[in-house]
């Protein structure tokens, strides 16, 4: 088994089974428990990607989520291709297929690397400065070019076939981070009886115990962590979530976690979700998110083989992989000494350890010297060599001088640790800059949270564990668990802590080559200085100008370096330059996890009427109206939409049509003050409307614009049956409730939504009375007993009904309300009767045409929230003697009474066969220069079979005064002329609504 | 997601159950048809939009359905108090934000 860099006696994977995988088509063997990165390194593969801008060869930098370079695509099948996966996070599984990104034609030979040679032409701000003019070049040249060059991975091109779950959870104590401090906190809280959730992004708890030479309670740190994980999982009041990232900290201790359930499996169960989104509300939050090591900034610090000291140590101590055979070390911090010592004791040559500090001291420094490692202090790296892998480092005194060279095949660097304060900052906590250690640390808490361990700036392991225990116990006590449980103590020791180190550029002397600050965005120290030179003062501006800290990485390793370089250049202390805002997510979260089940058919509810099934069986074509599925038209054999609608329109006016109007909104308004309330909510007068009669009502907003309309029936003195537009029902009820509860609270009125209680069948046409008559019991349908616009209660086909005589077509018509459960039964009864008279079923399209023939408006189609009743030709519907209704004052505003407002008119095209497009713009003079002055637009337009021509409604400036004028509708290929006419197109040859 | 205390249900419920309904304590004039354009402008269009303490209306729309008032800090998003419609503006001087 070829894994030349796997060491027999190192790491925690002992005894693991081999796993086959491919990278860019080549097969390799790794071990179960590996990440893609550790398995590639075990095979001696360091080159894992090309950089974003310069296409420089890049290897792995980190061993976890801090990885900026090694982004790969993971391909499971044609649909499941995940781009930009960190190789350091992707767990290995049998048959894993990974491909490198951002290179062409291959990773080893990449044409885009020419960008690197052209560096003088690609400085920071290059895009801002270059692609400015001519404007026309944007569309044809710049944008296609940038689109091709920009972006990291390739998005999958098929719908995501995975499932995603979501879950809400509540707990007393939520601990984010399962390192030693987090484990201690969770354990302490759980012992006191608190309900605890402990989440960690890794497959197993342990955090830095992967690589530290730590001892806890007499055991190795890693072993201790695994035993604690088992013990905690066994407790009833603890939930341990591994592979779970706390990515967002929101208001009132609500955190978003994403749990990865199957990305590590060779054959995920298709019935199980890929990821689960947890929305956790916690009484107390313990942040134990650790710290992220920073690299050293010096020329050509990005060659494959150069990585963080903690990463090199993790590969060695956890995965049992040597990152090279001759590993150089460059540091400004003690931690890297421990890495050098570990490598040396594993038998790996460490030719040199360069320390930027002049006089480092401490146990680790002494030990390194005693171990015979060449420690060079007060020196800096001035450059490196090696094309696809680092081969040499150049060392010279800090302030310049003679240079020495060392052959290496890997380089570990460390400039110290940045506390991972992302979640703390998202919680709106305030950070304070600690001058001594050059770190931002949690200072003022806004929510019920506490930070422990390395993310709190606590360097020594023992101190972090102590903090964790105290925080866990306190959190339990504060959430009401004073507990009989044990008070814990954990004996912890580690030779080193995560100290502050230094931030900024380590090579102060003039330099050649690129000293990278941000690997993912190819931002160099020079770019940051240039940004300051060009006038960027705030770090927010520097970030946007250089792109430092952007993209999926969000500056995990680069932010502090960038800030320090900018501060130095500006001559300001670091805190005065500021810190860019930490925004969720901490690491990228899939859209799938956020969307969960809510996509496709589950994106939103589908509403169907009780008559839907009948319409389906009878060949209806449906249209979506809000959440409703409505029958659009009922084609008979061979008919297209045009043919079906023409037939339906003819049939309604010659015989009758039957229409499912169930979707209409319905509100029952009841109480002794119901009429007074109606007076306030609608423009019309209601007090004198007799019980049993109906009226068309218009509702305004306070600003005077039409909000909704509908026919209202008065059933009794204190009972109104209100109908609203299909889409308007919820907002109309909300509007009414608002006024009733707050402004007119003295009125004794009760409002109930009855939209879903009633099925509504409209029967319209000269034969409508004959059709329904056999089914009606207890209601006299004669014109004398039941005139147009009246409502009666009785029975219909054996079930209770509210029968309206009303018309949205201009024909004699009825709307039969029956309890929804009897909707289909009643419909089928009407259908049987209707067939005897040659009636048809019709859909929404015919309904629209017929009402337009009569000039009846549809709110939301012929009005757009800026139309008054006067504009719509509905002044008659305003109660002239009324002193108050919602909108009465708005209607009197100067702009609403001004001349030249857009008013609703009819349009007849000069060519009767031309049907205008809805939304088309209208001009007075078609020969004027572009852009033309538009004086209105078409709101409704149809072919009217009954008129034998096209008809349209339009809003036109001063339209009511333009009757007979010709206006023009410019279209891409012609200008259509039309005459302004009345909105009533159909002259009502048949028996009209009044019988 | 915020937790909001409904003064009618007398418990904290998640924000999803509520809908914001604009600034509070803006009474509709009793004689609205007689007010001047200027007065209508002040009543209908002008809102305070403060940074900090804000009195606003919410509706427990997916709960009890009642409109109520709330005092919220627009910087921290923290609710200082919720109270029933019709109650006067509470005196919150001295309350920590």
mmCIF file of N, CA and C in Angstrom, chain A residues 743-856:
data_model
loop_
_atom_site.group_PDB
_atom_site.id
_atom_site.type_symbol
_atom_site.label_atom_id
_atom_site.label_comp_id
_atom_site.label_asym_id
_atom_site.label_seq_id
_atom_site.Cartn_x
_atom_site.Cartn_y
_atom_site.Cartn_z
ATOM 1 N N UNK A 743 -58.510 51.795 16.102
ATOM 2 C CA UNK A 743 -59.108 53.120 15.891
ATOM 3 C C UNK A 743 -60.593 53.148 16.253
ATOM 4 N N UNK A 744 -61.290 52.062 15.936
ATOM 5 C CA UNK A 744 -62.746 52.055 16.153
ATOM 6 C C UNK A 744 -63.103 50.988 17.183
ATOM 7 N N UNK A 745 -62.280 50.925 18.229
ATOM 8 C CA UNK A 745 -62.406 49.838 19.201
ATOM 9 C C UNK A 745 -63.732 49.884 19.951
ATOM 10 N N UNK A 746 -64.424 51.041 19.909
ATOM 11 C CA UNK A 746 -65.692 51.140 20.638
ATOM 12 C C UNK A 746 -66.828 50.423 19.918
ATOM 13 N N UNK A 747 -66.616 50.073 18.645
ATOM 14 C CA UNK A 747 -67.684 49.424 17.880
ATOM 15 C C UNK A 747 -67.844 47.971 18.294
ATOM 16 N N UNK A 748 -69.089 47.540 18.388
ATOM 17 C CA UNK A 748 -69.355 46.140 18.746
ATOM 18 C C UNK A 748 -69.508 45.348 17.453
ATOM 19 N N UNK A 749 -68.404 44.803 17.013
ATOM 20 C CA UNK A 749 -68.366 44.095 15.737
ATOM 21 C C UNK A 749 -67.421 42.914 15.880
ATOM 22 N N UNK A 750 -67.764 41.821 15.225
ATOM 23 C CA UNK A 750 -66.871 40.659 15.221
ATOM 24 C C UNK A 750 -66.604 40.263 13.776
ATOM 25 N N UNK A 751 -65.310 39.984 13.480
ATOM 26 C CA UNK A 751 -64.916 39.650 12.105
ATOM 27 C C UNK A 751 -64.478 38.185 12.033
ATOM 28 N N UNK A 752 -64.945 37.475 11.049
ATOM 29 C CA UNK A 752 -64.548 36.083 10.873
ATOM 30 C C UNK A 752 -64.242 35.820 9.409
ATOM 31 N N UNK A 753 -63.113 35.215 9.157
ATOM 32 C CA UNK A 753 -62.817 34.797 7.791
ATOM 33 C C UNK A 753 -63.645 33.557 7.472
ATOM 34 N N UNK A 754 -64.409 33.618 6.396
ATOM 35 C CA UNK A 754 -65.209 32.451 5.999
ATOM 36 C C UNK A 754 -64.837 31.983 4.586
ATOM 37 N N UNK A 755 -63.674 32.419 4.120
ATOM 38 C CA UNK A 755 -63.258 32.082 2.754
ATOM 39 C C UNK A 755 -63.308 30.585 2.511
ATOM 40 N N UNK A 756 -62.880 29.804 3.478
ATOM 41 C CA UNK A 756 -62.776 28.361 3.269
ATOM 42 C C UNK A 756 -64.057 27.632 3.659
ATOM 43 N N UNK A 757 -65.023 28.366 4.232
ATOM 44 C CA UNK A 757 -66.257 27.702 4.678
ATOM 45 C C UNK A 757 -67.246 27.525 3.536
ATOM 46 N N UNK A 758 -67.167 28.445 2.568
ATOM 47 C CA UNK A 758 -68.160 28.436 1.491
ATOM 48 C C UNK A 758 -67.525 28.028 0.166
ATOM 49 N N UNK A 759 -68.174 27.106 -0.543
ATOM 50 C CA UNK A 759 -67.853 26.918 -1.953
ATOM 51 C C UNK A 759 -68.800 27.815 -2.736
ATOM 52 N N UNK A 760 -68.308 28.426 -3.804
ATOM 53 C CA UNK A 760 -69.120 29.387 -4.553
ATOM 54 C C UNK A 760 -69.198 28.968 -6.019
ATOM 55 N N UNK A 761 -70.411 28.802 -6.501
ATOM 56 C CA UNK A 761 -70.628 28.414 -7.893
ATOM 57 C C UNK A 761 -71.369 29.563 -8.567
ATOM 58 N N UNK A 762 -70.713 30.175 -9.565
ATOM 59 C CA UNK A 762 -71.375 31.244 -10.306
ATOM 60 C C UNK A 762 -72.068 30.621 -11.512
ATOM 61 N N UNK A 763 -73.335 30.962 -11.662
ATOM 62 C CA UNK A 763 -74.068 30.542 -12.863
ATOM 63 C C UNK A 763 -74.503 31.825 -13.561
ATOM 64 N N UNK A 764 -73.997 32.038 -14.774
ATOM 65 C CA UNK A 764 -74.168 33.313 -15.442
ATOM 66 C C UNK A 764 -74.709 33.081 -16.853
ATOM 67 N N UNK A 765 -75.662 33.914 -17.260
ATOM 68 C CA UNK A 765 -76.181 33.793 -18.619
ATOM 69 C C UNK A 765 -77.698 33.799 -18.618
ATOM 70 N N UNK A 766 -78.270 34.017 -19.793
ATOM 71 C CA UNK A 766 -79.729 34.145 -19.876
ATOM 72 C C UNK A 766 -80.480 32.927 -19.341
ATOM 73 N N UNK A 767 -79.868 31.746 -19.370
ATOM 74 C CA UNK A 767 -80.576 30.551 -18.900
ATOM 75 C C UNK A 767 -80.295 30.234 -17.428
ATOM 76 N N UNK A 768 -79.563 31.115 -16.762
ATOM 77 C CA UNK A 768 -79.091 30.750 -15.428
ATOM 78 C C UNK A 768 -80.229 30.465 -14.457
ATOM 79 N N UNK A 769 -81.294 31.257 -14.531
ATOM 80 C CA UNK A 769 -82.393 31.041 -13.594
ATOM 81 C C UNK A 769 -83.058 29.684 -13.839
ATOM 82 N N UNK A 770 -83.238 29.370 -15.110
ATOM 83 C CA UNK A 770 -83.858 28.076 -15.421
ATOM 84 C C UNK A 770 -82.996 26.917 -14.939
ATOM 85 N N UNK A 771 -81.677 27.135 -15.019
ATOM 86 C CA UNK A 771 -80.764 26.054 -14.617
ATOM 87 C C UNK A 771 -80.840 25.789 -13.123
ATOM 88 N N UNK A 772 -80.849 26.861 -12.337
ATOM 89 C CA UNK A 772 -80.782 26.628 -10.889
ATOM 90 C C UNK A 772 -82.144 26.381 -10.263
ATOM 91 N N UNK A 773 -83.174 26.831 -10.934
ATOM 92 C CA UNK A 773 -84.519 26.788 -10.322
ATOM 93 C C UNK A 773 -84.892 25.417 -9.756
ATOM 94 N N UNK A 774 -84.652 24.316 -10.498
ATOM 95 C CA UNK A 774 -85.062 23.012 -9.951
ATOM 96 C C UNK A 774 -84.333 22.633 -8.664
ATOM 97 N N UNK A 775 -83.207 23.292 -8.392
ATOM 98 C CA UNK A 775 -82.391 22.898 -7.236
ATOM 99 C C UNK A 775 -82.658 23.756 -6.010
ATOM 100 N N UNK A 776 -83.331 24.887 -6.216
ATOM 101 C CA UNK A 776 -83.510 25.855 -5.130
ATOM 102 C C UNK A 776 -84.775 25.547 -4.350
ATOM 103 N N UNK A 777 -84.635 25.533 -3.021
ATOM 104 C CA UNK A 777 -85.807 25.330 -2.170
ATOM 105 C C UNK A 777 -85.965 26.536 -1.258
ATOM 106 N N UNK A 778 -87.195 27.032 -1.162
ATOM 107 C CA UNK A 778 -87.514 28.076 -0.188
ATOM 108 C C UNK A 778 -87.102 29.466 -0.614
ATOM 109 N N UNK A 779 -86.777 29.678 -1.882
ATOM 110 C CA UNK A 779 -86.434 31.028 -2.346
ATOM 111 C C UNK A 779 -87.218 31.270 -3.638
ATOM 112 N N UNK A 780 -87.898 32.379 -3.670
ATOM 113 C CA UNK A 780 -88.603 32.795 -4.874
ATOM 114 C C UNK A 780 -87.609 33.504 -5.784
ATOM 115 N N UNK A 781 -87.358 32.952 -6.970
ATOM 116 C CA UNK A 781 -86.315 33.488 -7.841
ATOM 117 C C UNK A 781 -86.830 34.545 -8.817
ATOM 118 N N UNK A 782 -88.116 34.883 -8.720
ATOM 119 C CA UNK A 782 -88.661 35.829 -9.701
ATOM 120 C C UNK A 782 -88.006 37.201 -9.541
ATOM 121 N N UNK A 783 -88.033 37.988 -10.638
ATOM 122 C CA UNK A 783 -87.441 39.333 -10.592
ATOM 123 C C UNK A 783 -88.051 40.179 -9.487
ATOM 124 N N UNK A 784 -89.347 39.998 -9.275
ATOM 125 C CA UNK A 784 -90.022 40.819 -8.271
ATOM 126 C C UNK A 784 -89.555 40.436 -6.871
ATOM 127 N N UNK A 785 -89.470 39.128 -6.617
ATOM 128 C CA UNK A 785 -89.109 38.679 -5.269
ATOM 129 C C UNK A 785 -87.614 38.762 -5.034
ATOM 130 N N UNK A 786 -86.841 38.581 -6.081
ATOM 131 C CA UNK A 786 -85.388 38.556 -5.904
ATOM 132 C C UNK A 786 -84.725 39.331 -7.042
ATOM 133 N N UNK A 787 -84.699 40.670 -6.907
ATOM 134 C CA UNK A 787 -84.131 41.482 -7.986
ATOM 135 C C UNK A 787 -82.601 41.372 -8.035
ATOM 136 N N UNK A 788 -82.053 41.958 -9.089
ATOM 137 C CA UNK A 788 -80.599 42.025 -9.221
ATOM 138 C C UNK A 788 -79.999 42.634 -7.949
ATOM 139 N N UNK A 789 -78.833 42.113 -7.542
ATOM 140 C CA UNK A 789 -78.140 42.538 -6.333
ATOM 141 C C UNK A 789 -78.967 42.281 -5.074
ATOM 142 N N UNK A 790 -79.332 41.024 -4.934
ATOM 143 C CA UNK A 790 -79.986 40.639 -3.685
ATOM 144 C C UNK A 790 -79.427 39.292 -3.230
ATOM 145 N N UNK A 791 -79.697 38.980 -1.977
ATOM 146 C CA UNK A 791 -79.194 37.741 -1.393
ATOM 147 C C UNK A 791 -80.300 37.094 -0.567
ATOM 148 N N UNK A 792 -80.398 35.768 -0.688
ATOM 149 C CA UNK A 792 -81.416 35.033 0.057
ATOM 150 C C UNK A 792 -80.770 33.814 0.699
ATOM 151 N N UNK A 793 -81.372 33.392 1.808
ATOM 152 C CA UNK A 793 -80.930 32.151 2.428
ATOM 153 C C UNK A 793 -81.991 31.095 2.230
ATOM 154 N N UNK A 794 -81.578 29.888 1.946
ATOM 155 C CA UNK A 794 -82.518 28.803 1.723
ATOM 156 C C UNK A 794 -81.750 27.505 1.590
ATOM 157 N N UNK A 795 -82.269 26.633 0.734
ATOM 158 C CA UNK A 795 -81.548 25.380 0.514
ATOM 159 C C UNK A 795 -81.307 25.211 -0.966
ATOM 160 N N UNK A 796 -80.179 24.568 -1.268
ATOM 161 C CA UNK A 796 -79.822 24.348 -2.662
ATOM 162 C C UNK A 796 -79.370 22.896 -2.794
ATOM 163 N N UNK A 797 -80.099 22.127 -3.590
ATOM 164 C CA UNK A 797 -79.761 20.710 -3.762
ATOM 165 C C UNK A 797 -79.742 19.983 -2.432
ATOM 166 N N UNK A 798 -80.583 20.455 -1.506
ATOM 167 C CA UNK A 798 -80.697 19.777 -0.224
ATOM 168 C C UNK A 798 -79.750 20.277 0.847
ATOM 169 N N UNK A 799 -78.887 21.252 0.512
ATOM 170 C CA UNK A 799 -77.966 21.757 1.550
ATOM 171 C C UNK A 799 -78.195 23.255 1.723
ATOM 172 N N UNK A 800 -77.823 23.800 2.892
ATOM 173 C CA UNK A 800 -78.065 25.230 3.128
ATOM 174 C C UNK A 800 -77.303 26.087 2.105
ATOM 175 N N UNK A 801 -77.906 27.186 1.743
ATOM 176 C CA UNK A 801 -77.227 28.075 0.795
ATOM 177 C C UNK A 801 -77.435 29.529 1.158
ATOM 178 N N UNK A 802 -76.466 30.327 0.749
ATOM 179 C CA UNK A 802 -76.657 31.772 0.632
ATOM 180 C C UNK A 802 -76.596 32.039 -0.865
ATOM 181 N N UNK A 803 -77.736 32.418 -1.406
ATOM 182 C CA UNK A 803 -77.841 32.577 -2.849
ATOM 183 C C UNK A 803 -77.824 34.064 -3.199
ATOM 184 N N UNK A 804 -76.805 34.455 -3.965
ATOM 185 C CA UNK A 804 -76.690 35.855 -4.393
ATOM 186 C C UNK A 804 -77.191 35.971 -5.833
ATOM 187 N N UNK A 805 -77.985 36.970 -6.077
ATOM 188 C CA UNK A 805 -78.240 37.306 -7.474
ATOM 189 C C UNK A 805 -77.316 38.471 -7.794
ATOM 190 N N UNK A 806 -76.343 38.220 -8.602
ATOM 191 C CA UNK A 806 -75.352 39.234 -8.944
ATOM 192 C C UNK A 806 -74.672 38.811 -10.234
ATOM 193 N N UNK A 807 -73.884 39.711 -10.784
ATOM 194 C CA UNK A 807 -73.331 39.430 -12.102
ATOM 195 C C UNK A 807 -71.974 40.082 -12.273
ATOM 196 N N UNK A 808 -71.026 39.286 -12.724
ATOM 197 C CA UNK A 808 -69.712 39.844 -13.063
ATOM 198 C C UNK A 808 -69.516 39.742 -14.579
ATOM 199 N N UNK A 809 -70.650 39.499 -15.273
ATOM 200 C CA UNK A 809 -70.584 39.304 -16.718
ATOM 201 C C UNK A 809 -71.509 40.251 -17.453
ATOM 202 N N UNK A 810 -72.429 40.879 -16.704
ATOM 203 C CA UNK A 810 -73.448 41.690 -17.356
ATOM 204 C C UNK A 810 -74.706 40.897 -17.668
ATOM 205 N N UNK A 811 -74.614 39.570 -17.569
ATOM 206 C CA UNK A 811 -75.792 38.728 -17.821
ATOM 207 C C UNK A 811 -76.546 38.495 -16.519
ATOM 208 N N UNK A 812 -77.742 37.985 -16.670
ATOM 209 C CA UNK A 812 -78.459 37.481 -15.503
ATOM 210 C C UNK A 812 -77.554 36.459 -14.827
ATOM 211 N N UNK A 813 -77.442 36.543 -13.498
ATOM 212 C CA UNK A 813 -76.507 35.605 -12.877
ATOM 213 C C UNK A 813 -76.755 35.390 -11.397
ATOM 214 N N UNK A 814 -76.275 34.273 -10.933
ATOM 215 C CA UNK A 814 -76.406 33.909 -9.523
ATOM 216 C C UNK A 814 -75.059 33.385 -9.025
ATOM 217 N N UNK A 815 -74.818 33.615 -7.750
ATOM 218 C CA UNK A 815 -73.668 32.968 -7.120
ATOM 219 C C UNK A 815 -74.192 32.159 -5.954
ATOM 220 N N UNK A 816 -73.971 30.850 -6.048
ATOM 221 C CA UNK A 816 -74.526 29.930 -5.063
ATOM 222 C C UNK A 816 -73.437 29.606 -4.048
ATOM 223 N N UNK A 817 -73.636 30.023 -2.809
ATOM 224 C CA UNK A 817 -72.714 29.649 -1.728
ATOM 225 C C UNK A 817 -73.275 28.444 -1.004
ATOM 226 N N UNK A 818 -72.501 27.386 -0.950
ATOM 227 C CA UNK A 818 -72.902 26.226 -0.136
ATOM 228 C C UNK A 818 -71.723 25.868 0.752
ATOM 229 N N UNK A 819 -71.974 25.192 1.887
ATOM 230 C CA UNK A 819 -70.846 24.780 2.736
ATOM 231 C C UNK A 819 -69.821 24.018 1.897
ATOM 232 N N UNK A 820 -68.532 24.326 2.132
ATOM 233 C CA UNK A 820 -67.474 23.838 1.247
ATOM 234 C C UNK A 820 -67.536 22.328 1.030
ATOM 235 N N UNK A 821 -67.896 21.589 2.067
ATOM 236 C CA UNK A 821 -67.923 20.132 1.924
ATOM 237 C C UNK A 821 -68.952 19.661 0.890
ATOM 238 N N UNK A 822 -69.949 20.516 0.609
ATOM 239 C CA UNK A 822 -70.971 20.148 -0.374
ATOM 240 C C UNK A 822 -70.699 20.792 -1.733
ATOM 241 N N UNK A 823 -69.523 21.408 -1.863
ATOM 242 C CA UNK A 823 -69.213 22.163 -3.083
ATOM 243 C C UNK A 823 -69.291 21.316 -4.332
ATOM 244 N N UNK A 824 -68.650 20.170 -4.298
ATOM 245 C CA UNK A 824 -68.610 19.364 -5.516
ATOM 246 C C UNK A 824 -69.996 18.797 -5.838
ATOM 247 N N UNK A 825 -70.680 18.378 -4.774
ATOM 248 C CA UNK A 825 -72.041 17.828 -4.948
ATOM 249 C C UNK A 825 -72.954 18.865 -5.607
ATOM 250 N N UNK A 826 -72.894 20.095 -5.108
ATOM 251 C CA UNK A 826 -73.742 21.155 -5.653
ATOM 252 C C UNK A 826 -73.344 21.469 -7.096
ATOM 253 N N UNK A 827 -72.028 21.503 -7.335
ATOM 254 C CA UNK A 827 -71.519 21.789 -8.683
ATOM 255 C C UNK A 827 -72.049 20.748 -9.673
ATOM 256 N N UNK A 828 -71.947 19.489 -9.280
ATOM 257 C CA UNK A 828 -72.376 18.429 -10.198
ATOM 258 C C UNK A 828 -73.882 18.502 -10.469
ATOM 259 N N UNK A 829 -74.647 18.906 -9.437
ATOM 260 C CA UNK A 829 -76.090 19.069 -9.622
ATOM 261 C C UNK A 829 -76.361 20.188 -10.624
ATOM 262 N N UNK A 830 -75.634 21.318 -10.471
ATOM 263 C CA UNK A 830 -75.816 22.437 -11.409
ATOM 264 C C UNK A 830 -75.402 22.001 -12.811
ATOM 265 N N UNK A 831 -74.316 21.244 -12.881
ATOM 266 C CA UNK A 831 -73.798 20.799 -14.178
ATOM 267 C C UNK A 831 -74.842 19.950 -14.905
ATOM 268 N N UNK A 832 -75.488 19.042 -14.165
ATOM 269 C CA UNK A 832 -76.513 18.192 -14.783
ATOM 270 C C UNK A 832 -77.647 19.035 -15.359
ATOM 271 N N UNK A 833 -78.093 20.025 -14.576
ATOM 272 C CA UNK A 833 -79.165 20.908 -15.052
ATOM 273 C C UNK A 833 -78.689 21.760 -16.221
ATOM 274 N N UNK A 834 -77.453 22.254 -16.090
ATOM 275 C CA UNK A 834 -76.913 23.155 -17.119
ATOM 276 C C UNK A 834 -76.820 22.485 -18.470
ATOM 277 N N UNK A 835 -76.425 21.212 -18.460
ATOM 278 C CA UNK A 835 -76.267 20.496 -19.730
ATOM 279 C C UNK A 835 -77.568 20.484 -20.537
ATOM 280 N N UNK A 836 -78.685 20.439 -19.789
ATOM 281 C CA UNK A 836 -79.980 20.419 -20.483
ATOM 282 C C UNK A 836 -80.198 21.705 -21.285
ATOM 283 N N UNK A 837 -79.496 22.781 -20.865
ATOM 284 C CA UNK A 837 -79.698 24.082 -21.511
ATOM 285 C C UNK A 837 -78.498 24.490 -22.365
ATOM 286 N N UNK A 838 -77.597 23.545 -22.577
ATOM 287 C CA UNK A 838 -76.427 23.855 -23.416
ATOM 288 C C UNK A 838 -75.404 24.727 -22.721
ATOM 289 N N UNK A 839 -75.414 24.745 -21.385
ATOM 290 C CA UNK A 839 -74.434 25.565 -20.657
ATOM 291 C C UNK A 839 -73.067 24.884 -20.686
ATOM 292 N N UNK A 840 -72.038 25.694 -20.427
ATOM 293 C CA UNK A 840 -70.682 25.133 -20.364
ATOM 294 C C UNK A 840 -70.052 25.510 -19.027
ATOM 295 N N UNK A 841 -68.980 24.787 -18.700
ATOM 296 C CA UNK A 841 -68.152 25.232 -17.578
ATOM 297 C C UNK A 841 -67.144 26.213 -18.140
ATOM 298 N N UNK A 842 -66.873 27.292 -17.422
ATOM 299 C CA UNK A 842 -65.857 28.218 -17.930
ATOM 300 C C UNK A 842 -64.831 28.533 -16.846
ATOM 301 N N UNK A 843 -63.676 29.022 -17.313
ATOM 302 C CA UNK A 843 -62.565 29.257 -16.400
ATOM 303 C C UNK A 843 -62.266 30.735 -16.230
ATOM 304 N N UNK A 844 -61.162 31.009 -15.597
ATOM 305 C CA UNK A 844 -60.812 32.385 -15.238
ATOM 306 C C UNK A 844 -60.577 33.269 -16.458
ATOM 307 N N UNK A 845 -60.099 32.667 -17.560
ATOM 308 C CA UNK A 845 -59.822 33.509 -18.725
ATOM 309 C C UNK A 845 -61.131 34.088 -19.285
ATOM 310 N N UNK A 846 -62.126 33.221 -19.408
ATOM 311 C CA UNK A 846 -63.433 33.683 -19.894
ATOM 312 C C UNK A 846 -64.049 34.678 -18.911
ATOM 313 N N UNK A 847 -63.901 34.395 -17.625
ATOM 314 C CA UNK A 847 -64.382 35.325 -16.621
ATOM 315 C C UNK A 847 -63.763 36.719 -16.840
ATOM 316 N N UNK A 848 -62.441 36.733 -17.127
ATOM 317 C CA UNK A 848 -61.756 38.012 -17.352
ATOM 318 C C UNK A 848 -62.287 38.726 -18.590
ATOM 319 N N UNK A 849 -62.470 37.967 -19.665
ATOM 320 C CA UNK A 849 -62.924 38.585 -20.915
ATOM 321 C C UNK A 849 -64.324 39.167 -20.733
ATOM 322 N N UNK A 850 -65.208 38.370 -20.130
ATOM 323 C CA UNK A 850 -66.599 38.813 -19.994
ATOM 324 C C UNK A 850 -66.709 40.068 -19.127
ATOM 325 N N UNK A 851 -65.917 40.107 -18.071
ATOM 326 C CA UNK A 851 -66.010 41.298 -17.204
ATOM 327 C C UNK A 851 -65.403 42.514 -17.918
ATOM 328 N N UNK A 852 -64.346 42.286 -18.737
ATOM 329 C CA UNK A 852 -63.755 43.406 -19.464
ATOM 330 C C UNK A 852 -64.719 43.927 -20.516
ATOM 331 N N UNK A 853 -65.501 43.035 -21.107
ATOM 332 C CA UNK A 853 -66.508 43.479 -22.077
ATOM 333 C C UNK A 853 -67.473 44.465 -21.432
ATOM 334 N N UNK A 854 -67.671 44.296 -20.114
ATOM 335 C CA UNK A 854 -68.582 45.185 -19.390
ATOM 336 C C UNK A 854 -67.847 46.341 -18.711
ATOM 337 N N UNK A 855 -66.528 46.351 -18.786
ATOM 338 C CA UNK A 855 -65.757 47.415 -18.144
ATOM 339 C C UNK A 855 -65.644 47.267 -16.638
ATOM 340 N N UNK A 856 -65.863 46.050 -16.116
ATOM 341 C CA UNK A 856 -65.678 45.823 -14.675
ATOM 342 C C UNK A 856 -64.190 45.664 -14.393
#
